[in-house]
CSV table of N, CA and C in Angstrom, one decimal:
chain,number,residue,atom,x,y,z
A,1,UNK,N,0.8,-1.2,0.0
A,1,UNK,CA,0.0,0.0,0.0
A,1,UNK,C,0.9,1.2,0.0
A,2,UNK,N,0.8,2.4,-0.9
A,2,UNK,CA,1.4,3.2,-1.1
A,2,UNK,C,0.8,4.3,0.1
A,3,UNK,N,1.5,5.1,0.5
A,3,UNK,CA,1.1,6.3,1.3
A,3,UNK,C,0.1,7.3,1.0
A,4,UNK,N,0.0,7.4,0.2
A,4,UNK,CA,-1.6,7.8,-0.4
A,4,UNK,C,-2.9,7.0,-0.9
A,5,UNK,N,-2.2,5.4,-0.4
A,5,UNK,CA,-3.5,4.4,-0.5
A,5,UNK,C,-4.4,4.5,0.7
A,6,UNK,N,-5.3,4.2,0.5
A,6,UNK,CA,-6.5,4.6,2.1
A,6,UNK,C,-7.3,3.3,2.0
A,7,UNK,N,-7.3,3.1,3.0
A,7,UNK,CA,-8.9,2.1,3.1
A,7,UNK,C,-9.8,2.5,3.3
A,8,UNK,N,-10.8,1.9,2.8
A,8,UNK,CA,-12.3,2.2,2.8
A,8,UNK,C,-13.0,1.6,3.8
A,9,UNK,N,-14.0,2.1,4.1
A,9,UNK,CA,-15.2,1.1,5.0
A,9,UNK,C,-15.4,0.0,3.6
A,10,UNK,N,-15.0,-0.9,4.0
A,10,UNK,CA,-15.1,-2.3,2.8
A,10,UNK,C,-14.9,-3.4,3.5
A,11,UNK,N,-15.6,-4.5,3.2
A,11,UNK,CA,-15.3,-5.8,3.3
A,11,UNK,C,-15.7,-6.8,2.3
A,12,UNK,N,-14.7,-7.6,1.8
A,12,UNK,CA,-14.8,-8.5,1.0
A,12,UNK,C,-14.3,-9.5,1.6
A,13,UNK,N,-15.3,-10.8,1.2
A,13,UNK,CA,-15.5,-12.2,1.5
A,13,UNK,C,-15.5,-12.9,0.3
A,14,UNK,N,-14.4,-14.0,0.7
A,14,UNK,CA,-14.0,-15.0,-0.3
A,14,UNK,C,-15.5,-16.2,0.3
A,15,UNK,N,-15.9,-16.5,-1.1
A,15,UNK,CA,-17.1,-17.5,-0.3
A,15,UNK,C,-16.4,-18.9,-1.4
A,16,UNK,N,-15.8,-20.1,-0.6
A,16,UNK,CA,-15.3,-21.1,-1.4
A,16,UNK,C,-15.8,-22.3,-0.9
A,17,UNK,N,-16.6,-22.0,0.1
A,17,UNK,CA,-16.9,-23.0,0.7
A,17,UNK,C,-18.5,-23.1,0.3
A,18,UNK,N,-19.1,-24.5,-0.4
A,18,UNK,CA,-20.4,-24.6,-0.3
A,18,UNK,C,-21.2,-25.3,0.7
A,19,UNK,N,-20.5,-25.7,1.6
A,19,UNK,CA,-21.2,-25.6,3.0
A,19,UNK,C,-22.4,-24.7,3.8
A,20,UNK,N,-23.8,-25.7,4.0
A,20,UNK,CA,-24.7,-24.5,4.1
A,20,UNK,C,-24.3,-24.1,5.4
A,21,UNK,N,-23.7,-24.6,6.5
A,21,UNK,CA,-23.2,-23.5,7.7
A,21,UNK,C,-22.7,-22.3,7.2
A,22,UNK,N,-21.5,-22.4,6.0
A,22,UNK,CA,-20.5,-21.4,6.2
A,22,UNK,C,-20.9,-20.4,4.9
A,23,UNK,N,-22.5,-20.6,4.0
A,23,UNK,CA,-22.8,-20.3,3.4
A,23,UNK,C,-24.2,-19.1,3.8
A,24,UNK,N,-23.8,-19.8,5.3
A,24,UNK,CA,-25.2,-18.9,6.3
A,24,UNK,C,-24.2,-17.8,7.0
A,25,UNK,N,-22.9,-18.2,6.9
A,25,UNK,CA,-22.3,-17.4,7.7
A,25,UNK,C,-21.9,-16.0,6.8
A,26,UNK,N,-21.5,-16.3,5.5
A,26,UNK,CA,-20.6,-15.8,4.8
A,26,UNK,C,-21.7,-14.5,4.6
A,27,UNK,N,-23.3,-14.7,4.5
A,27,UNK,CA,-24.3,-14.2,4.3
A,27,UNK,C,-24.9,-13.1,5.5
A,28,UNK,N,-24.6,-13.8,6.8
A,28,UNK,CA,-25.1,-13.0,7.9
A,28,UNK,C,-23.9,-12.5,8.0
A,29,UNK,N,-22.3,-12.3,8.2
A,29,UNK,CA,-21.3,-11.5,8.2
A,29,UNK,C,-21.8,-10.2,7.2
A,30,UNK,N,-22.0,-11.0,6.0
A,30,UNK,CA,-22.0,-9.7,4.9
A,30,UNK,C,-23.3,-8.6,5.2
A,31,UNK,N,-24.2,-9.2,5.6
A,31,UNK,CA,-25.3,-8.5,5.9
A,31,UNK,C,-25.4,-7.6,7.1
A,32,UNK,N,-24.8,-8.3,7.9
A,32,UNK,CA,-24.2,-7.0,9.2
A,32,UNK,C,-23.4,-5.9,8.8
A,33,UNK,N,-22.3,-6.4,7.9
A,33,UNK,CA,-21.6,-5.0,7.9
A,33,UNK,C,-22.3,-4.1,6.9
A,34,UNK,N,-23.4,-4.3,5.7
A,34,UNK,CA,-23.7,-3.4,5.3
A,34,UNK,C,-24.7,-2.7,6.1
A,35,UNK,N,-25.3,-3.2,7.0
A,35,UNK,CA,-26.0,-2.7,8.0
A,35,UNK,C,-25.5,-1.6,8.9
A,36,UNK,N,-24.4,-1.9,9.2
A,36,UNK,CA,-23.3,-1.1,9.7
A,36,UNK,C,-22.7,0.1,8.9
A,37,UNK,N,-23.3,-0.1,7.3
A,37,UNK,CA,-22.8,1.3,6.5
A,37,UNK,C,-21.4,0.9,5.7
A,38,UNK,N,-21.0,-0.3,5.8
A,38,UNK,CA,-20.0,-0.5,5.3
A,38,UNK,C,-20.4,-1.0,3.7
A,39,UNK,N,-19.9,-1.4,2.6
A,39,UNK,CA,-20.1,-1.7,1.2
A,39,UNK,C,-19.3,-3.2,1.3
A,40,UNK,N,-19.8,-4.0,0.4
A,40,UNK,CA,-19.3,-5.5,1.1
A,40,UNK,C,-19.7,-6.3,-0.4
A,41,UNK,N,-18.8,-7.1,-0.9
A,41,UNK,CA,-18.5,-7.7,-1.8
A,41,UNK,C,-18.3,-9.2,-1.3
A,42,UNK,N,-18.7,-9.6,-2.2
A,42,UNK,CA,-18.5,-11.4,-1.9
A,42,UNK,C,-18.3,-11.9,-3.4
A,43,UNK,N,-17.0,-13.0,-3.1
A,43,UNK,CA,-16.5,-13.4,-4.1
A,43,UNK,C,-16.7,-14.4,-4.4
A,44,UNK,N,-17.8,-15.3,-5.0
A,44,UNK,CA,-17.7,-17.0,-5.1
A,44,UNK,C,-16.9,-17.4,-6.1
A,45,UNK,N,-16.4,-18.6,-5.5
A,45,UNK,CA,-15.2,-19.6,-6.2
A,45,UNK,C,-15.4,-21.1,-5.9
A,46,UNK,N,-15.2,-21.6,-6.7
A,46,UNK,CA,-15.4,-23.2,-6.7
A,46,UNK,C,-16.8,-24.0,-5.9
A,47,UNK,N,-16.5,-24.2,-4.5
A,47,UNK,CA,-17.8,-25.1,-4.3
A,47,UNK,C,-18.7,-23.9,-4.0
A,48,UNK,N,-18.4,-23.2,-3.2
A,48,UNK,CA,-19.1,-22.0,-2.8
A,48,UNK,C,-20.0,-21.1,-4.5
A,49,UNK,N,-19.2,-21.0,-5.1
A,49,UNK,CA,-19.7,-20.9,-6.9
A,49,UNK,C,-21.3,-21.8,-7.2
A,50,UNK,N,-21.3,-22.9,-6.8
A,50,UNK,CA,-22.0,-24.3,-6.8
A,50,UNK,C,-24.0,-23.5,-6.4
A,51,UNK,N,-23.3,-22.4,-5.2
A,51,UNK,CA,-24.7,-22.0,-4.8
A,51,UNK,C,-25.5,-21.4,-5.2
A,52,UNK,N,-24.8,-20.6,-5.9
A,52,UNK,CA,-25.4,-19.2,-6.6
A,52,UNK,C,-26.1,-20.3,-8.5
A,53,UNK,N,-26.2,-21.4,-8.5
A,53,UNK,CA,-27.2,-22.1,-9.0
A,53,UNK,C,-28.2,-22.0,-8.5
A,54,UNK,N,-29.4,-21.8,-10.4
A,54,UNK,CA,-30.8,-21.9,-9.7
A,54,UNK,C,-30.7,-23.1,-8.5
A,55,UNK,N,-31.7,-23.1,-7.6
A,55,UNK,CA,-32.2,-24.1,-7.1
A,55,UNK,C,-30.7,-24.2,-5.9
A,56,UNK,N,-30.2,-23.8,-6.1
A,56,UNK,CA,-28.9,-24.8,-5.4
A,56,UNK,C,-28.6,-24.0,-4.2
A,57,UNK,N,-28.8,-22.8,-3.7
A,57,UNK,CA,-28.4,-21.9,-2.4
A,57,UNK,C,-28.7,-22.7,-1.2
A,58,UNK,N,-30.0,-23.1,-0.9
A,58,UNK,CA,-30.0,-24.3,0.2
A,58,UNK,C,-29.5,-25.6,-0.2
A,59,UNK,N,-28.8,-26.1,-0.7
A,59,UNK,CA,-28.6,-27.3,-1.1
A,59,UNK,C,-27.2,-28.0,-0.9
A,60,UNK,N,-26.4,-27.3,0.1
A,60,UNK,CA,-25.1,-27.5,0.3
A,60,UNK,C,-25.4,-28.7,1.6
A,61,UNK,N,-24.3,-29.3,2.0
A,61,UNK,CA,-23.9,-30.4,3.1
A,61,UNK,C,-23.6,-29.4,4.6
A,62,UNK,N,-23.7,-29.9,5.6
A,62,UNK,CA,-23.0,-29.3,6.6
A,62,UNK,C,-21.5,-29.5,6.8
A,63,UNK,N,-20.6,-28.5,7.2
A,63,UNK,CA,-19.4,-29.0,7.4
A,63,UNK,C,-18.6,-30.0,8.0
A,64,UNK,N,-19.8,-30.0,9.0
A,64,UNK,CA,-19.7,-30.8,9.8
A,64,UNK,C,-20.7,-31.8,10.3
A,65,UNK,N,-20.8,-32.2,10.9
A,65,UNK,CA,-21.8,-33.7,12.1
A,65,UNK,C,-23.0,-33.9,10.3
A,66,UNK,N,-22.5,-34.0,9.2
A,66,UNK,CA,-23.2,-34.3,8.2
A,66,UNK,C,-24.5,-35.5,8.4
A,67,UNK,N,-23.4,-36.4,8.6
A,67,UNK,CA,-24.2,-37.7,8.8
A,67,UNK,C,-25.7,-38.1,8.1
A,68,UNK,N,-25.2,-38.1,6.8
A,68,UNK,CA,-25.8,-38.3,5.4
A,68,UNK,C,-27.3,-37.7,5.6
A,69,UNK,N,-27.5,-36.6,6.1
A,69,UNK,CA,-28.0,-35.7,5.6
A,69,UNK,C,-28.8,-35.1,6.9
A,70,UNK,N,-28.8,-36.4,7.6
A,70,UNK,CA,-29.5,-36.1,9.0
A,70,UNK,C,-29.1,-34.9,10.0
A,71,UNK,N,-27.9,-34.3,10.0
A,71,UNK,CA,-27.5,-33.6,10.9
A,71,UNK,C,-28.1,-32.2,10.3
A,72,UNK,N,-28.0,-32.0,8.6
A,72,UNK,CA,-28.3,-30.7,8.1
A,72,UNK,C,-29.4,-30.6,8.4
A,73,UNK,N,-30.8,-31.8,8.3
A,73,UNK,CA,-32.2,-31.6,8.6
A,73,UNK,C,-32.5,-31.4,10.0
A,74,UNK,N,-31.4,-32.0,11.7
A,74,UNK,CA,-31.6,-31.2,12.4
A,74,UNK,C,-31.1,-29.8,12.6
A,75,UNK,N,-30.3,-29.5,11.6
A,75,UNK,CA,-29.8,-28.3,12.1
A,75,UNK,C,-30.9,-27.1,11.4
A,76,UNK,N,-31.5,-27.1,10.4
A,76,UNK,CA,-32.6,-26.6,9.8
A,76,UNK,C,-33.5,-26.3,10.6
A,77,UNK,N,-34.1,-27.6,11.0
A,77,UNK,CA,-35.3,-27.9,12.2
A,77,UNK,C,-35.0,-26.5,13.2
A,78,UNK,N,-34.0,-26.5,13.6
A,78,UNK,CA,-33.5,-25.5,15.4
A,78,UNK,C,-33.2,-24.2,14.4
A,79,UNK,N,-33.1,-24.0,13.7
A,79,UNK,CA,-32.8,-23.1,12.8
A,79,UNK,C,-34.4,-22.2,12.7
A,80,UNK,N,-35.2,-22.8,12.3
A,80,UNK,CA,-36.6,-22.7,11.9
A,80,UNK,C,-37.3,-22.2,13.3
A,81,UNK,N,-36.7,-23.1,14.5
A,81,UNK,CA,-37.1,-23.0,15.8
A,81,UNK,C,-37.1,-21.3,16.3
A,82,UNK,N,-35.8,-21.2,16.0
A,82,UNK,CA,-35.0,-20.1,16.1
A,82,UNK,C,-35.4,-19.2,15.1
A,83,UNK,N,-36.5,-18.8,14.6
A,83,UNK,CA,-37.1,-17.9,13.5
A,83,UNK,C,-35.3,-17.3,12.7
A,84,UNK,N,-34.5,-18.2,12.4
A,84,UNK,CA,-33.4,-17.7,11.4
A,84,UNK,C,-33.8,-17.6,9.9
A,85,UNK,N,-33.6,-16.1,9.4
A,85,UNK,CA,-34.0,-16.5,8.0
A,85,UNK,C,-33.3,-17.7,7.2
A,86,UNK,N,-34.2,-18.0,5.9
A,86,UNK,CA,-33.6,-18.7,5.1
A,86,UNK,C,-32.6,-18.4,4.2
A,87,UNK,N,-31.7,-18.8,3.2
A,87,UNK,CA,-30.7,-18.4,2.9
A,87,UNK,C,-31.2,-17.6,1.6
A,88,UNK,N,-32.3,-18.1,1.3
A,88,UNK,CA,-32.7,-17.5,-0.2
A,88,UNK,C,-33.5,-15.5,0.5
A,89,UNK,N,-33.7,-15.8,1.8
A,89,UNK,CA,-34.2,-14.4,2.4
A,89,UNK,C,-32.8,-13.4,2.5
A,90,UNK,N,-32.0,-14.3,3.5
A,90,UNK,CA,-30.8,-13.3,3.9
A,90,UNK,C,-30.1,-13.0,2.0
A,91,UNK,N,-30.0,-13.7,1.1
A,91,UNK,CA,-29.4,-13.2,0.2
A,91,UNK,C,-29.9,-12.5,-0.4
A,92,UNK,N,-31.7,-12.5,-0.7
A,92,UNK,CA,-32.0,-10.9,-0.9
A,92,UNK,C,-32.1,-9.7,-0.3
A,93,UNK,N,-32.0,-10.1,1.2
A,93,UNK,CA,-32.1,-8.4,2.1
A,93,UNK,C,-30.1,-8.2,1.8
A,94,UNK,N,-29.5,-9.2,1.7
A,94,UNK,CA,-28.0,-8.5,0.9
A,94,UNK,C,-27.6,-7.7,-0.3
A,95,UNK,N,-28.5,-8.3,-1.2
A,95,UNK,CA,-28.8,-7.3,-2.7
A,95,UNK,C,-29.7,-5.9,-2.3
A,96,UNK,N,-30.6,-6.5,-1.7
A,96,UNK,CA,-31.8,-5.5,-1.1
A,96,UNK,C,-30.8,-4.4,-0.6
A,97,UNK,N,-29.6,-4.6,0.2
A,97,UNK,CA,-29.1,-3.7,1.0
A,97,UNK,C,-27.8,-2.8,0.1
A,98,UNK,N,-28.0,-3.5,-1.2
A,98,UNK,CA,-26.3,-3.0,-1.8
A,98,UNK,C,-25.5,-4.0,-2.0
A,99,UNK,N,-25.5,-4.9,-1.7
A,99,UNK,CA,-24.4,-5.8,-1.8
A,99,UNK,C,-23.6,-6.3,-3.0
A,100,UNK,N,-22.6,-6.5,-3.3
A,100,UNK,CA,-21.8,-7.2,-4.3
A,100,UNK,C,-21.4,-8.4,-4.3
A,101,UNK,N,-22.2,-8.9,-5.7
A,101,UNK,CA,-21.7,-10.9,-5.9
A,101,UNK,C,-20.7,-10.8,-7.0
A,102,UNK,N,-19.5,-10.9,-6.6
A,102,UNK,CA,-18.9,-11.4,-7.9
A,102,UNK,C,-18.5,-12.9,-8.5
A,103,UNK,N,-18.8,-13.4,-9.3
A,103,UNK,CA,-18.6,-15.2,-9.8
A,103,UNK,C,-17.1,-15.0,-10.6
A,104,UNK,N,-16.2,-16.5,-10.0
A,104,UNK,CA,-15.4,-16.4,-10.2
A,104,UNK,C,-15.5,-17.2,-11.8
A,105,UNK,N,-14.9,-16.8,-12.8
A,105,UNK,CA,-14.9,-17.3,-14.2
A,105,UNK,C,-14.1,-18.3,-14.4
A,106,UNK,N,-13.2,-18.4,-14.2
A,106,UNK,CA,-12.2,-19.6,-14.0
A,106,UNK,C,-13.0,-20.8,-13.1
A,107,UNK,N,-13.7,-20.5,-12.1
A,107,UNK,CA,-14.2,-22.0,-11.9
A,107,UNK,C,-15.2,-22.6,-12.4
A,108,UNK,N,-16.2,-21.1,-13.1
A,108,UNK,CA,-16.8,-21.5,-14.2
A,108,UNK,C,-16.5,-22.5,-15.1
A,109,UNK,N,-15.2,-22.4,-15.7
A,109,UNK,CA,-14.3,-22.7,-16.9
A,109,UNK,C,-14.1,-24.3,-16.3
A,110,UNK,N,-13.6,-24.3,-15.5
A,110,UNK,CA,-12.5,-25.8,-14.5
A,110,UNK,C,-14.3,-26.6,-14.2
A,111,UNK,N,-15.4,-26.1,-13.6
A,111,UNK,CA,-16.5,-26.8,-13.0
A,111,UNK,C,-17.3,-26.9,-14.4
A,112,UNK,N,-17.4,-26.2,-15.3
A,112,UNK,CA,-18.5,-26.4,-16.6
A,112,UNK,C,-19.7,-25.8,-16.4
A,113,UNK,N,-20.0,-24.5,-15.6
A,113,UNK,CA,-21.1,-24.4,-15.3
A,113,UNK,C,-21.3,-22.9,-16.0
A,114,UNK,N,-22.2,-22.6,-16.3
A,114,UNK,CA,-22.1,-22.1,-17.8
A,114,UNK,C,-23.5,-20.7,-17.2
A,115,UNK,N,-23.3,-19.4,-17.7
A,115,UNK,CA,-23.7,-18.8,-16.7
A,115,UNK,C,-25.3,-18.3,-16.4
A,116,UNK,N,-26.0,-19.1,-17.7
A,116,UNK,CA,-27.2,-19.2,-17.7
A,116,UNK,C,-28.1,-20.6,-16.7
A,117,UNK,N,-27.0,-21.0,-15.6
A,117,UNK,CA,-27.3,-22.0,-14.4
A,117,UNK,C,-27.4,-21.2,-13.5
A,118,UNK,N,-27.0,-19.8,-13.4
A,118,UNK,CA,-26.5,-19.1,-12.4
A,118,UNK,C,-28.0,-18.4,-12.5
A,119,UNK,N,-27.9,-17.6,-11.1
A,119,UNK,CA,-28.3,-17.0,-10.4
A,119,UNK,C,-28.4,-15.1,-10.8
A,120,UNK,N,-28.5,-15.5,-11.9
A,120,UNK,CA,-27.8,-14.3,-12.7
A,120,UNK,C,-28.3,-12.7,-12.0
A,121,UNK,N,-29.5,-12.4,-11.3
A,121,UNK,CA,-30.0,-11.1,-10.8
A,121,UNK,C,-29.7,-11.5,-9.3
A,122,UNK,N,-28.7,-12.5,-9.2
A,122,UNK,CA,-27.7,-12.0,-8.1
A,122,UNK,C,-26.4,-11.6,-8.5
A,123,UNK,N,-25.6,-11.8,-9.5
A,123,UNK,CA,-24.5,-11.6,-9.6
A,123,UNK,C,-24.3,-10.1,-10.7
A,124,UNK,N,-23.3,-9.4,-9.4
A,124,UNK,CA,-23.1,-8.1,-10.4
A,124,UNK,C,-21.9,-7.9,-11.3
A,125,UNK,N,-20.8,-9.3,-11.1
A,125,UNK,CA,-20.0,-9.3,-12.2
A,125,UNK,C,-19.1,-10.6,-12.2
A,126,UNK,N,-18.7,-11.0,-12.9
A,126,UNK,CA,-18.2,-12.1,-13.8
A,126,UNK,C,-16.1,-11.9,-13.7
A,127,UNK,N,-16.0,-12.4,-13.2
A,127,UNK,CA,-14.1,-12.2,-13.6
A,127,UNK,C,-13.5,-13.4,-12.4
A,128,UNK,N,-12.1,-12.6,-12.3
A,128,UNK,CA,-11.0,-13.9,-11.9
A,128,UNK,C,-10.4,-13.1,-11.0
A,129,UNK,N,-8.9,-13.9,-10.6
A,129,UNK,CA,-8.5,-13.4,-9.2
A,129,UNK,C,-8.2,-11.8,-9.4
A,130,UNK,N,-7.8,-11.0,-10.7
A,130,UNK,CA,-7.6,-9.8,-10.7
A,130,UNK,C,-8.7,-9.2,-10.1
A,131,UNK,N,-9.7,-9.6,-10.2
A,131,UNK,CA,-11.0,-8.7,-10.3
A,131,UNK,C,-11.6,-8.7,-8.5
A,132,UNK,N,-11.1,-9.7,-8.0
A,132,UNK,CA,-11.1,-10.2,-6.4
A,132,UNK,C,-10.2,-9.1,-5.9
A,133,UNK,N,-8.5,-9.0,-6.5
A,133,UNK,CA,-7.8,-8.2,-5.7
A,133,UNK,C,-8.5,-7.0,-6.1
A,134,UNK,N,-8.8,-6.4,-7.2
A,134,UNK,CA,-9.2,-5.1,-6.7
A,134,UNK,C,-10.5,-4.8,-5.9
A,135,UNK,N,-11.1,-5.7,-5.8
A,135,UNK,CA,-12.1,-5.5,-4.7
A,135,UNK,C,-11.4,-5.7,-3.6
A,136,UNK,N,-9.9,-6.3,-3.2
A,136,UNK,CA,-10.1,-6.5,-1.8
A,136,UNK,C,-8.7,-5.4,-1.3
A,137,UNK,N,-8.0,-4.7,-2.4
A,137,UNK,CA,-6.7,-4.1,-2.2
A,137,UNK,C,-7.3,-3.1,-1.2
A,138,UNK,N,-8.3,-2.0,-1.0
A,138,UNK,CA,-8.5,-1.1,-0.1
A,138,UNK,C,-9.9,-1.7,0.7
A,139,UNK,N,-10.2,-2.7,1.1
A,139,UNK,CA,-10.7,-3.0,2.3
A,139,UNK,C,-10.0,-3.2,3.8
A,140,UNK,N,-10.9,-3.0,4.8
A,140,UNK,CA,-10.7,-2.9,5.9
A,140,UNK,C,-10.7,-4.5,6.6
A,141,UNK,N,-11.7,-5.4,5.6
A,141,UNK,CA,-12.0,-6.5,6.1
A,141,UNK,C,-12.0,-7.0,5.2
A,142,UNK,N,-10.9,-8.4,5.3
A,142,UNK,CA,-11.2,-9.6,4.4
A,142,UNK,C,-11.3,-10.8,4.8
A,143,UNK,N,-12.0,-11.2,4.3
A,143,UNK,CA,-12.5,-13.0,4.7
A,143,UNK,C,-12.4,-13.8,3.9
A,144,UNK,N,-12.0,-15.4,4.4
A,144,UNK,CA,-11.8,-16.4,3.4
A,144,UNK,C,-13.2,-17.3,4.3
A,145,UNK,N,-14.0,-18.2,3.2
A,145,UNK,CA,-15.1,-18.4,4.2
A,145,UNK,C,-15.2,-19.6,3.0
């Protein structure tokens, strides 16, 4: 960073993970800080990429206590308990609030998934790791999730 470089109120999130824990997380982080007044960019790449498919935002595995599928149906259940929104809610009060999706194109390319699978009036742009660093060179906050 050069002496006349500044950071911004920014946070950018690497979302690589398709895990629906960390796909709940990556979403309620982002959604606080715009709340907060901050501007917040999220970057999907590879499994995390996977979500932003029609149909596919709830459809990831748990990280963990998986246990072929049972653990993700209790964790929903207490979830639901717990009036937590759903993932297809929190990702629109994200756009709703400003938020930035960018899809990584290269895993596009490597995964085959082609961008009319996608999620397309969530994503506001299409590129590769250049396009990540300059979203993340003057942030305050960065995440790998």
């Amino acid at each position: 960073m050069t002496d006349t470089a500044e950071t911004t109120d920014k946070a950018v999130i690497i979302v690589h993970s398709g895990d629906l824990d960390k796909i709940y997380s990556a979403l309620i982080v982002g959604n606080g800080a715009l709340a907060m007044g901050m501007d917040v960019s999220m970057y999907f790449t590879f499994w995390g990429l996977q979500r932003l498919k029609k149909g596919g935002l709830e459809k990831g595995p748990l990280s963990k206590m998986h246990m072929l599928g049972l653990g993700k149906w209790m964790i929903n259940k207490r979830m639901k308990a717990a009036n937590v929104a759903s993932l297809e809610k929190l990702m629109n009060d994200y756009k709703e609030l400003g938020g930035k999706i960018l899809a990584c194109e290269m895993t596009m390319e490597i995964m085959g998934v082609k961008a009319e699978e996608l999620r397309t009036e969530w994503i506001d742009e299409y590129g590769a790791v250049g396009t990540y660093v300059n979203e993340a060179r003057d942030a305050k906050i960065t995440l790998f999730i």
